[in-house]
Amino acid sequence: DEPMKTRFILINTSHAGNVGGTARAMKVMGFDDLVLVRPRWADVLTREETVQRSSGATDVLARARVVQTLDEALDGVSHLCATAMTPRDFGPPTRAPREHLSGLVALPPEQQPSGVAFLFGSERFGMANEDVYRCHVALTIPTAPDYGSLNLAAAAQLLAYEWRQALGGFDLPAAGPAPQRGSTDGHRHRRQTA
């Protein structure tokens, strides 16, 4: 059981594929609480592109909720992390995910938030200032100085990974026998060329 509830919130998402990609990013890191605020399509969770891009994370899509207000999406979480490509003059401090998230986990249990929400704005415009101002921190993923444009689902994957690592990560899978297909193909090739 996780020490803190984790929620991913997509605000005004306009591309169905990003909803599916975010569901996949969450599932692979062990998270399943996805909330969409006023997505472009009311049926986005069942659209073909969403389901295809989820690549098997249909349980996350089935559990996801669509709400009309950010207040509804935030119910039950107490620490809000905006995502921002560029720092703002006003609002919460801008921090790198690894630094901020490891600090949250290092807090004494009685000071840790009951839940953490990662908020993502629309693909075209990002988060509205008033939504960012409600947050405790604006997380910015360090990127190349001359090109910092991340796809929404890619940004969700990076934050899901950083949060999972801060929470203790997962063990590497145990090593198993090498796949037989490659060795058989190589053996067959050597026989044919000999």
mmCIF file with all atom_site columns, C-alpha atoms in Angstrom:
data_model
loop_
_atom_site.group_PDB
_atom_site.id
_atom_site.type_symbol
_atom_site.label_atom_id
_atom_site.label_alt_id
_atom_site.label_comp_id
_atom_site.label_asym_id
_atom_site.label_entity_id
_atom_site.label_seq_id
_atom_site.pdbx_PDB_ins_code
_atom_site.Cartn_x
_atom_site.Cartn_y
_atom_site.Cartn_z
_atom_site.occupancy
_atom_site.B_iso_or_equiv
_atom_site.pdbx_formal_charge
_atom_site.auth_seq_id
_atom_site.auth_comp_id
_atom_site.auth_asym_id
_atom_site.auth_atom_id
_atom_site.pdbx_PDB_model_num
ATOM 1   C CA . ASP A 1 1   ? 0.000   0.000   0.000   1.00 0.00 ? 1   ASP A CA 1
ATOM 2   C CA . GLU A 1 2   ? 1.377   3.412   -0.995  1.00 0.00 ? 2   GLU A CA 1
ATOM 3   C CA . PRO A 1 3   ? 2.139   5.903   1.794   1.00 0.00 ? 3   PRO A CA 1
ATOM 4   C CA . MET A 1 4   ? 0.528   8.679   -0.264  1.00 0.00 ? 4   MET A CA 1
ATOM 5   C CA . LYS A 1 5   ? -2.347  8.586   -2.735  1.00 0.00 ? 5   LYS A CA 1
ATOM 6   C CA . THR A 1 6   ? -1.192  9.470   -6.257  1.00 0.00 ? 6   THR A CA 1
ATOM 7   C CA . ARG A 1 7   ? -3.383  11.077  -8.899  1.00 0.00 ? 7   ARG A CA 1
ATOM 8   C CA . PHE A 1 8   ? -2.678  12.264  -12.430 1.00 0.00 ? 8   PHE A CA 1
ATOM 9   C CA . ILE A 1 9   ? -4.963  15.069  -13.619 1.00 0.00 ? 9   ILE A CA 1
ATOM 10  C CA . LEU A 1 10  ? -5.235  16.101  -17.271 1.00 0.00 ? 10  LEU A CA 1
ATOM 11  C CA . ILE A 1 11  ? -6.901  19.489  -17.787 1.00 0.00 ? 11  ILE A CA 1
ATOM 12  C CA . ASN A 1 12  ? -8.563  20.319  -21.141 1.00 0.00 ? 12  ASN A CA 1
ATOM 13  C CA . THR A 1 13  ? -6.763  17.506  -22.958 1.00 0.00 ? 13  THR A CA 1
ATOM 14  C CA . SER A 1 14  ? -7.352  17.740  -26.699 1.00 0.00 ? 14  SER A CA 1
ATOM 15  C CA . HIS A 1 15  ? -5.609  14.619  -28.083 1.00 0.00 ? 15  HIS A CA 1
ATOM 16  C CA . ALA A 1 16  ? -7.127  11.227  -27.293 1.00 0.00 ? 16  ALA A CA 1
ATOM 17  C CA . GLY A 1 17  ? -3.768  9.524   -27.813 1.00 0.00 ? 17  GLY A CA 1
ATOM 18  C CA . ASN A 1 18  ? -2.278  11.476  -24.916 1.00 0.00 ? 18  ASN A CA 1
ATOM 19  C CA . VAL A 1 19  ? -4.974  10.171  -22.579 1.00 0.00 ? 19  VAL A CA 1
ATOM 20  C CA . GLY A 1 20  ? -4.138  6.596   -23.603 1.00 0.00 ? 20  GLY A CA 1
ATOM 21  C CA . GLY A 1 21  ? -0.394  7.278   -23.434 1.00 0.00 ? 21  GLY A CA 1
ATOM 22  C CA . THR A 1 22  ? -0.757  8.755   -19.949 1.00 0.00 ? 22  THR A CA 1
ATOM 23  C CA . ALA A 1 23  ? -2.755  5.720   -18.785 1.00 0.00 ? 23  ALA A CA 1
ATOM 24  C CA . ARG A 1 24  ? 0.046   3.473   -20.071 1.00 0.00 ? 24  ARG A CA 1
ATOM 25  C CA . ALA A 1 25  ? 2.721   5.633   -18.411 1.00 0.00 ? 25  ALA A CA 1
ATOM 26  C CA . MET A 1 26  ? 0.863   5.437   -15.112 1.00 0.00 ? 26  MET A CA 1
ATOM 27  C CA . LYS A 1 27  ? 0.224   1.694   -15.207 1.00 0.00 ? 27  LYS A CA 1
ATOM 28  C CA . VAL A 1 28  ? 3.829   0.782   -15.981 1.00 0.00 ? 28  VAL A CA 1
ATOM 29  C CA . MET A 1 29  ? 4.842   2.715   -12.834 1.00 0.00 ? 29  MET A CA 1
ATOM 30  C CA . GLY A 1 30  ? 2.065   1.188   -10.697 1.00 0.00 ? 30  GLY A CA 1
ATOM 31  C CA . PHE A 1 31  ? -0.366  4.135   -10.576 1.00 0.00 ? 31  PHE A CA 1
ATOM 32  C CA . ASP A 1 32  ? -4.034  3.984   -11.558 1.00 0.00 ? 32  ASP A CA 1
ATOM 33  C CA . ASP A 1 33  ? -5.850  7.163   -10.455 1.00 0.00 ? 33  ASP A CA 1
ATOM 34  C CA . LEU A 1 34  ? -6.483  9.287   -13.561 1.00 0.00 ? 34  LEU A CA 1
ATOM 35  C CA . VAL A 1 35  ? -8.895  12.229  -13.670 1.00 0.00 ? 35  VAL A CA 1
ATOM 36  C CA . LEU A 1 36  ? -9.719  14.295  -16.744 1.00 0.00 ? 36  LEU A CA 1
ATOM 37  C CA . VAL A 1 37  ? -11.041 17.828  -16.355 1.00 0.00 ? 37  VAL A CA 1
ATOM 38  C CA . ARG A 1 38  ? -13.159 19.012  -19.292 1.00 0.00 ? 38  ARG A CA 1
ATOM 39  C CA . PRO A 1 39  ? -11.452 16.944  -22.014 1.00 0.00 ? 39  PRO A CA 1
ATOM 40  C CA . ARG A 1 40  ? -12.142 17.854  -25.638 1.00 0.00 ? 40  ARG A CA 1
ATOM 41  C CA . TRP A 1 41  ? -14.337 14.763  -26.079 1.00 0.00 ? 41  TRP A CA 1
ATOM 42  C CA . ALA A 1 42  ? -16.776 13.536  -23.444 1.00 0.00 ? 42  ALA A CA 1
ATOM 43  C CA . ASP A 1 43  ? -16.184 9.952   -24.643 1.00 0.00 ? 43  ASP A CA 1
ATOM 44  C CA . VAL A 1 44  ? -12.371 10.228  -24.723 1.00 0.00 ? 44  VAL A CA 1
ATOM 45  C CA . LEU A 1 45  ? -11.882 7.264   -22.382 1.00 0.00 ? 45  LEU A CA 1
ATOM 46  C CA . THR A 1 46  ? -13.492 4.885   -24.866 1.00 0.00 ? 46  THR A CA 1
ATOM 47  C CA . ARG A 1 47  ? -12.238 6.396   -28.144 1.00 0.00 ? 47  ARG A CA 1
ATOM 48  C CA . GLU A 1 48  ? -10.296 3.994   -30.361 1.00 0.00 ? 48  GLU A CA 1
ATOM 49  C CA . GLU A 1 49  ? -7.104  6.095   -30.334 1.00 0.00 ? 49  GLU A CA 1
ATOM 50  C CA . THR A 1 50  ? -7.173  6.319   -26.526 1.00 0.00 ? 50  THR A CA 1
ATOM 51  C CA . VAL A 1 51  ? -7.567  2.560   -26.107 1.00 0.00 ? 51  VAL A CA 1
ATOM 52  C CA . GLN A 1 52  ? -4.867  1.794   -28.695 1.00 0.00 ? 52  GLN A CA 1
ATOM 53  C CA . ARG A 1 53  ? -2.335  4.184   -27.149 1.00 0.00 ? 53  ARG A CA 1
ATOM 54  C CA . SER A 1 54  ? -3.048  2.788   -23.668 1.00 0.00 ? 54  SER A CA 1
ATOM 55  C CA . SER A 1 55  ? -1.423  -0.436  -24.891 1.00 0.00 ? 55  SER A CA 1
ATOM 56  C CA . GLY A 1 56  ? -3.213  -2.656  -22.396 1.00 0.00 ? 56  GLY A CA 1
ATOM 57  C CA . ALA A 1 57  ? -3.759  -0.100  -19.613 1.00 0.00 ? 57  ALA A CA 1
ATOM 58  C CA . THR A 1 58  ? -7.511  -0.347  -20.164 1.00 0.00 ? 58  THR A CA 1
ATOM 59  C CA . ASP A 1 59  ? -8.047  -0.948  -16.442 1.00 0.00 ? 59  ASP A CA 1
ATOM 60  C CA . VAL A 1 60  ? -6.657  2.553   -15.775 1.00 0.00 ? 60  VAL A CA 1
ATOM 61  C CA . LEU A 1 61  ? -9.006  3.966   -18.430 1.00 0.00 ? 61  LEU A CA 1
ATOM 62  C CA . ALA A 1 62  ? -11.976 2.048   -16.970 1.00 0.00 ? 62  ALA A CA 1
ATOM 63  C CA . ARG A 1 63  ? -11.263 3.466   -13.521 1.00 0.00 ? 63  ARG A CA 1
ATOM 64  C CA . ALA A 1 64  ? -10.621 7.029   -14.771 1.00 0.00 ? 64  ALA A CA 1
ATOM 65  C CA . ARG A 1 65  ? -13.126 9.810   -14.115 1.00 0.00 ? 65  ARG A CA 1
ATOM 66  C CA . VAL A 1 66  ? -14.184 12.789  -16.198 1.00 0.00 ? 66  VAL A CA 1
ATOM 67  C CA . VAL A 1 67  ? -15.136 15.873  -14.179 1.00 0.00 ? 67  VAL A CA 1
ATOM 68  C CA . GLN A 1 68  ? -16.064 19.447  -15.036 1.00 0.00 ? 68  GLN A CA 1
ATOM 69  C CA . THR A 1 69  ? -14.012 21.334  -12.433 1.00 0.00 ? 69  THR A CA 1
ATOM 70  C CA . LEU A 1 70  ? -10.516 21.182  -11.050 1.00 0.00 ? 70  LEU A CA 1
ATOM 71  C CA . ASP A 1 71  ? -12.005 21.243  -7.540  1.00 0.00 ? 71  ASP A CA 1
ATOM 72  C CA . GLU A 1 72  ? -13.706 17.909  -8.245  1.00 0.00 ? 72  GLU A CA 1
ATOM 73  C CA . ALA A 1 73  ? -10.441 16.453  -9.561  1.00 0.00 ? 73  ALA A CA 1
ATOM 74  C CA . LEU A 1 74  ? -8.523  17.555  -6.461  1.00 0.00 ? 74  LEU A CA 1
ATOM 75  C CA . ASP A 1 75  ? -10.884 15.999  -3.932  1.00 0.00 ? 75  ASP A CA 1
ATOM 76  C CA . GLY A 1 76  ? -8.857  13.841  -1.538  1.00 0.00 ? 76  GLY A CA 1
ATOM 77  C CA . VAL A 1 77  ? -5.364  15.062  -2.474  1.00 0.00 ? 77  VAL A CA 1
ATOM 78  C CA . SER A 1 78  ? -3.477  17.688  -0.518  1.00 0.00 ? 78  SER A CA 1
ATOM 79  C CA . HIS A 1 79  ? -0.210  18.327  -2.390  1.00 0.00 ? 79  HIS A CA 1
ATOM 80  C CA . LEU A 1 80  ? -0.555  19.749  -5.873  1.00 0.00 ? 80  LEU A CA 1
ATOM 81  C CA . CYS A 1 81  ? 2.242   19.628  -8.435  1.00 0.00 ? 81  CYS A CA 1
ATOM 82  C CA . ALA A 1 82  ? 1.748   21.749  -11.531 1.00 0.00 ? 82  ALA A CA 1
ATOM 83  C CA . THR A 1 83  ? 3.749   20.957  -14.628 1.00 0.00 ? 83  THR A CA 1
ATOM 84  C CA . ALA A 1 84  ? 5.282   23.916  -16.399 1.00 0.00 ? 84  ALA A CA 1
ATOM 85  C CA . MET A 1 85  ? 7.720   24.250  -19.267 1.00 0.00 ? 85  MET A CA 1
ATOM 86  C CA . THR A 1 86  ? 8.717   27.754  -18.214 1.00 0.00 ? 86  THR A CA 1
ATOM 87  C CA . PRO A 1 87  ? 8.910   29.300  -14.739 1.00 0.00 ? 87  PRO A CA 1
ATOM 88  C CA . ARG A 1 88  ? 6.311   31.950  -13.909 1.00 0.00 ? 88  ARG A CA 1
ATOM 89  C CA . ASP A 1 89  ? 7.001   35.270  -12.215 1.00 0.00 ? 89  ASP A CA 1
ATOM 90  C CA . PHE A 1 90  ? 4.291   34.583  -9.646  1.00 0.00 ? 90  PHE A CA 1
ATOM 91  C CA . GLY A 1 91  ? 2.952   31.435  -8.103  1.00 0.00 ? 91  GLY A CA 1
ATOM 92  C CA . PRO A 1 92  ? 4.647   28.419  -6.580  1.00 0.00 ? 92  PRO A CA 1
ATOM 93  C CA . PRO A 1 93  ? 8.385   27.766  -6.735  1.00 0.00 ? 93  PRO A CA 1
ATOM 94  C CA . THR A 1 94  ? 9.703   25.968  -9.816  1.00 0.00 ? 94  THR A CA 1
ATOM 95  C CA . ARG A 1 95  ? 11.662  22.813  -9.035  1.00 0.00 ? 95  ARG A CA 1
ATOM 96  C CA . ALA A 1 96  ? 13.034  19.748  -10.767 1.00 0.00 ? 96  ALA A CA 1
ATOM 97  C CA . PRO A 1 97  ? 10.915  16.634  -10.107 1.00 0.00 ? 97  PRO A CA 1
ATOM 98  C CA . ARG A 1 98  ? 13.635  14.484  -8.521  1.00 0.00 ? 98  ARG A CA 1
ATOM 99  C CA . GLU A 1 99  ? 14.621  17.133  -5.995  1.00 0.00 ? 99  GLU A CA 1
ATOM 100 C CA . HIS A 1 100 ? 11.066  17.984  -4.998  1.00 0.00 ? 100 HIS A CA 1
ATOM 101 C CA . LEU A 1 101 ? 9.637   14.471  -4.896  1.00 0.00 ? 101 LEU A CA 1
ATOM 102 C CA . SER A 1 102 ? 12.482  12.975  -2.863  1.00 0.00 ? 102 SER A CA 1
ATOM 103 C CA . GLY A 1 103 ? 11.963  15.807  -0.375  1.00 0.00 ? 103 GLY A CA 1
ATOM 104 C CA . LEU A 1 104 ? 8.267   14.926  -0.004  1.00 0.00 ? 104 LEU A CA 1
ATOM 105 C CA . VAL A 1 105 ? 9.046   11.315  0.789   1.00 0.00 ? 105 VAL A CA 1
ATOM 106 C CA . ALA A 1 106 ? 11.772  12.351  3.261   1.00 0.00 ? 106 ALA A CA 1
ATOM 107 C CA . LEU A 1 107 ? 9.271   14.282  5.395   1.00 0.00 ? 107 LEU A CA 1
ATOM 108 C CA . PRO A 1 108 ? 8.266   12.641  8.678   1.00 0.00 ? 108 PRO A CA 1
ATOM 109 C CA . PRO A 1 109 ? 5.100   10.570  8.117   1.00 0.00 ? 109 PRO A CA 1
ATOM 110 C CA . GLU A 1 110 ? 2.925   13.022  10.068  1.00 0.00 ? 110 GLU A CA 1
ATOM 111 C CA . GLN A 1 111 ? 4.030   15.852  7.736   1.00 0.00 ? 111 GLN A CA 1
ATOM 112 C CA . GLN A 1 112 ? 3.603   13.953  4.470   1.00 0.00 ? 112 GLN A CA 1
ATOM 113 C CA . PRO A 1 113 ? 0.599   14.911  2.364   1.00 0.00 ? 113 PRO A CA 1
ATOM 114 C CA . SER A 1 114 ? -2.356  12.525  2.227   1.00 0.00 ? 114 SER A CA 1
ATOM 115 C CA . GLY A 1 115 ? -2.181  12.555  -1.530  1.00 0.00 ? 115 GLY A CA 1
ATOM 116 C CA . VAL A 1 116 ? -0.126  13.984  -4.377  1.00 0.00 ? 116 VAL A CA 1
ATOM 117 C CA . ALA A 1 117 ? -1.615  15.193  -7.647  1.00 0.00 ? 117 ALA A CA 1
ATOM 118 C CA . PHE A 1 118 ? 0.308   15.837  -10.852 1.00 0.00 ? 118 PHE A CA 1
ATOM 119 C CA . LEU A 1 119 ? -1.549  18.377  -12.986 1.00 0.00 ? 119 LEU A CA 1
ATOM 120 C CA . PHE A 1 120 ? -1.038  18.684  -16.743 1.00 0.00 ? 120 PHE A CA 1
ATOM 121 C CA . GLY A 1 121 ? -2.544  21.437  -18.887 1.00 0.00 ? 121 GLY A CA 1
ATOM 122 C CA . SER A 1 122 ? -3.726  21.306  -22.457 1.00 0.00 ? 122 SER A CA 1
ATOM 123 C CA . GLU A 1 123 ? -1.269  20.285  -25.138 1.00 0.00 ? 123 GLU A CA 1
ATOM 124 C CA . ARG A 1 124 ? -1.521  23.631  -26.886 1.00 0.00 ? 124 ARG A CA 1
ATOM 125 C CA . PHE A 1 125 ? -1.499  26.124  -24.017 1.00 0.00 ? 125 PHE A CA 1
ATOM 126 C CA . GLY A 1 126 ? -0.258  24.274  -20.941 1.00 0.00 ? 126 GLY A CA 1
ATOM 127 C CA . MET A 1 127 ? -1.741  25.093  -17.570 1.00 0.00 ? 127 MET A CA 1
ATOM 128 C CA . ALA A 1 128 ? -3.718  28.263  -16.938 1.00 0.00 ? 128 ALA A CA 1
ATOM 129 C CA . ASN A 1 129 ? -2.017  30.618  -14.481 1.00 0.00 ? 129 ASN A CA 1
ATOM 130 C CA . GLU A 1 130 ? -4.895  30.399  -12.004 1.00 0.00 ? 130 GLU A CA 1
ATOM 131 C CA . ASP A 1 131 ? -4.519  26.602  -11.888 1.00 0.00 ? 131 ASP A CA 1
ATOM 132 C CA . VAL A 1 132 ? -0.744  26.834  -11.419 1.00 0.00 ? 132 VAL A CA 1
ATOM 133 C CA . TYR A 1 133 ? -1.208  29.357  -8.591  1.00 0.00 ? 133 TYR A CA 1
ATOM 134 C CA . ARG A 1 134 ? -3.268  26.792  -6.643  1.00 0.00 ? 134 ARG A CA 1
ATOM 135 C CA . CYS A 1 135 ? -0.336  24.377  -6.604  1.00 0.00 ? 135 CYS A CA 1
ATOM 136 C CA . HIS A 1 136 ? 2.448   23.924  -4.060  1.00 0.00 ? 136 HIS A CA 1
ATOM 137 C CA . VAL A 1 137 ? 5.133   23.575  -6.713  1.00 0.00 ? 137 VAL A CA 1
ATOM 138 C CA . ALA A 1 138 ? 5.610   23.864  -10.458 1.00 0.00 ? 138 ALA A CA 1
ATOM 139 C CA . LEU A 1 139 ? 7.631   20.885  -11.647 1.00 0.00 ? 139 LEU A CA 1
ATOM 140 C CA . THR A 1 140 ? 9.807   21.453  -14.687 1.00 0.00 ? 140 THR A CA 1
ATOM 141 C CA . ILE A 1 141 ? 11.608  18.573  -16.354 1.00 0.00 ? 141 ILE A CA 1
ATOM 142 C CA . PRO A 1 142 ? 15.139  19.689  -17.239 1.00 0.00 ? 142 PRO A CA 1
ATOM 143 C CA . THR A 1 143 ? 15.584  19.508  -21.012 1.00 0.00 ? 143 THR A CA 1
ATOM 144 C CA . ALA A 1 144 ? 17.963  20.780  -23.687 1.00 0.00 ? 144 ALA A CA 1
ATOM 145 C CA . PRO A 1 145 ? 18.044  24.599  -23.477 1.00 0.00 ? 145 PRO A CA 1
ATOM 146 C CA . ASP A 1 146 ? 17.137  25.076  -27.135 1.00 0.00 ? 146 ASP A CA 1
ATOM 147 C CA . TYR A 1 147 ? 14.216  22.616  -27.244 1.00 0.00 ? 147 TYR A CA 1
ATOM 148 C CA . GLY A 1 148 ? 12.121  21.784  -24.208 1.00 0.00 ? 148 GLY A CA 1
ATOM 149 C CA . SER A 1 149 ? 8.814   20.741  -25.759 1.00 0.00 ? 149 SER A CA 1
ATOM 150 C CA . LEU A 1 150 ? 7.729   17.408  -24.304 1.00 0.00 ? 150 LEU A CA 1
ATOM 151 C CA . ASN A 1 151 ? 4.666   15.457  -25.416 1.00 0.00 ? 151 ASN A CA 1
ATOM 152 C CA . LEU A 1 152 ? 2.081   15.322  -22.608 1.00 0.00 ? 152 LEU A CA 1
ATOM 153 C CA . ALA A 1 153 ? 2.245   11.518  -22.274 1.00 0.00 ? 153 ALA A CA 1
ATOM 154 C CA . ALA A 1 154 ? 6.071   11.628  -22.297 1.00 0.00 ? 154 ALA A CA 1
ATOM 155 C CA . ALA A 1 155 ? 6.030   14.207  -19.502 1.00 0.00 ? 155 ALA A CA 1
ATOM 156 C CA . ALA A 1 156 ? 3.568   12.039  -17.566 1.00 0.00 ? 156 ALA A CA 1
ATOM 157 C CA . GLN A 1 157 ? 5.906   9.052   -18.012 1.00 0.00 ? 157 GLN A CA 1
ATOM 158 C CA . LEU A 1 158 ? 8.896   10.978  -16.683 1.00 0.00 ? 158 LEU A CA 1
ATOM 159 C CA . LEU A 1 159 ? 6.992   12.256  -13.639 1.00 0.00 ? 159 LEU A CA 1
ATOM 160 C CA . ALA A 1 160 ? 5.502   8.819   -12.956 1.00 0.00 ? 160 ALA A CA 1
ATOM 161 C CA . TYR A 1 161 ? 9.013   7.345   -13.064 1.00 0.00 ? 161 TYR A CA 1
ATOM 162 C CA . GLU A 1 162 ? 10.502  10.022  -10.797 1.00 0.00 ? 162 GLU A CA 1
ATOM 163 C CA . TRP A 1 163 ? 7.666   9.638   -8.292  1.00 0.00 ? 163 TRP A CA 1
ATOM 164 C CA . ARG A 1 164 ? 7.962   5.830   -8.331  1.00 0.00 ? 164 ARG A CA 1
ATOM 165 C CA . GLN A 1 165 ? 11.715  6.148   -7.724  1.00 0.00 ? 165 GLN A CA 1
ATOM 166 C CA . ALA A 1 166 ? 11.112  8.567   -4.834  1.00 0.00 ? 166 ALA A CA 1
ATOM 167 C CA . LEU A 1 167 ? 8.666   6.051   -3.338  1.00 0.00 ? 167 LEU A CA 1
ATOM 168 C CA . GLY A 1 168 ? 11.311  3.322   -3.468  1.00 0.00 ? 168 GLY A CA 1
ATOM 169 C CA . GLY A 1 169 ? 11.142  2.115   -7.056  1.00 0.00 ? 169 GLY A CA 1
ATOM 170 C CA . PHE A 1 170 ? 10.660  -1.415  -8.288  1.00 0.00 ? 170 PHE A CA 1
ATOM 171 C CA . ASP A 1 171 ? 13.155  -4.259  -8.278  1.00 0.00 ? 171 ASP A CA 1
ATOM 172 C CA . LEU A 1 172 ? 14.703  -5.247  -11.585 1.00 0.00 ? 172 LEU A CA 1
ATOM 173 C CA . PRO A 1 173 ? 13.114  -8.379  -13.054 1.00 0.00 ? 173 PRO A CA 1
ATOM 174 C CA . ALA A 1 174 ? 15.000  -11.576 -12.367 1.00 0.00 ? 174 ALA A CA 1
ATOM 175 C CA . ALA A 1 175 ? 17.253  -12.738 -15.184 1.00 0.00 ? 175 ALA A CA 1
ATOM 176 C CA . GLY A 1 176 ? 15.918  -15.687 -17.095 1.00 0.00 ? 176 GLY A CA 1
ATOM 177 C CA . PRO A 1 177 ? 17.209  -17.863 -19.895 1.00 0.00 ? 177 PRO A CA 1
ATOM 178 C CA . ALA A 1 178 ? 18.133  -16.086 -23.110 1.00 0.00 ? 178 ALA A CA 1
ATOM 179 C CA . PRO A 1 179 ? 15.422  -16.154 -25.781 1.00 0.00 ? 179 PRO A CA 1
ATOM 180 C CA . GLN A 1 180 ? 15.780  -19.241 -27.967 1.00 0.00 ? 180 GLN A CA 1
ATOM 181 C CA . ARG A 1 181 ? 14.623  -17.578 -31.164 1.00 0.00 ? 181 ARG A CA 1
ATOM 182 C CA . GLY A 1 182 ? 17.828  -15.586 -31.684 1.00 0.00 ? 182 GLY A CA 1
ATOM 183 C CA . SER A 1 183 ? 20.175  -18.508 -31.091 1.00 0.00 ? 183 SER A CA 1
ATOM 184 C CA . THR A 1 184 ? 18.150  -20.800 -33.342 1.00 0.00 ? 184 THR A CA 1
ATOM 185 C CA . ASP A 1 185 ? 18.108  -18.225 -36.126 1.00 0.00 ? 185 ASP A CA 1
ATOM 186 C CA . GLY A 1 186 ? 21.861  -17.709 -35.773 1.00 0.00 ? 186 GLY A CA 1
ATOM 187 C CA . HIS A 1 187 ? 22.501  -21.462 -35.822 1.00 0.00 ? 187 HIS A CA 1
ATOM 188 C CA . ARG A 1 188 ? 20.303  -21.884 -38.899 1.00 0.00 ? 188 ARG A CA 1
ATOM 189 C CA . HIS A 1 189 ? 22.132  -19.004 -40.652 1.00 0.00 ? 189 HIS A CA 1
ATOM 190 C CA . ARG A 1 190 ? 25.551  -20.548 -39.925 1.00 0.00 ? 190 ARG A CA 1
ATOM 191 C CA . ARG A 1 191 ? 24.415  -23.917 -41.336 1.00 0.00 ? 191 ARG A CA 1
ATOM 192 C CA . GLN A 1 192 ? 23.045  -22.296 -44.492 1.00 0.00 ? 192 GLN A CA 1
ATOM 193 C CA . THR A 1 193 ? 26.248  -20.341 -45.147 1.00 0.00 ? 193 THR A CA 1
ATOM 194 C CA . ALA A 1 194 ? 28.661  -23.219 -44.360 1.00 0.00 ? 194 ALA A CA 1
#
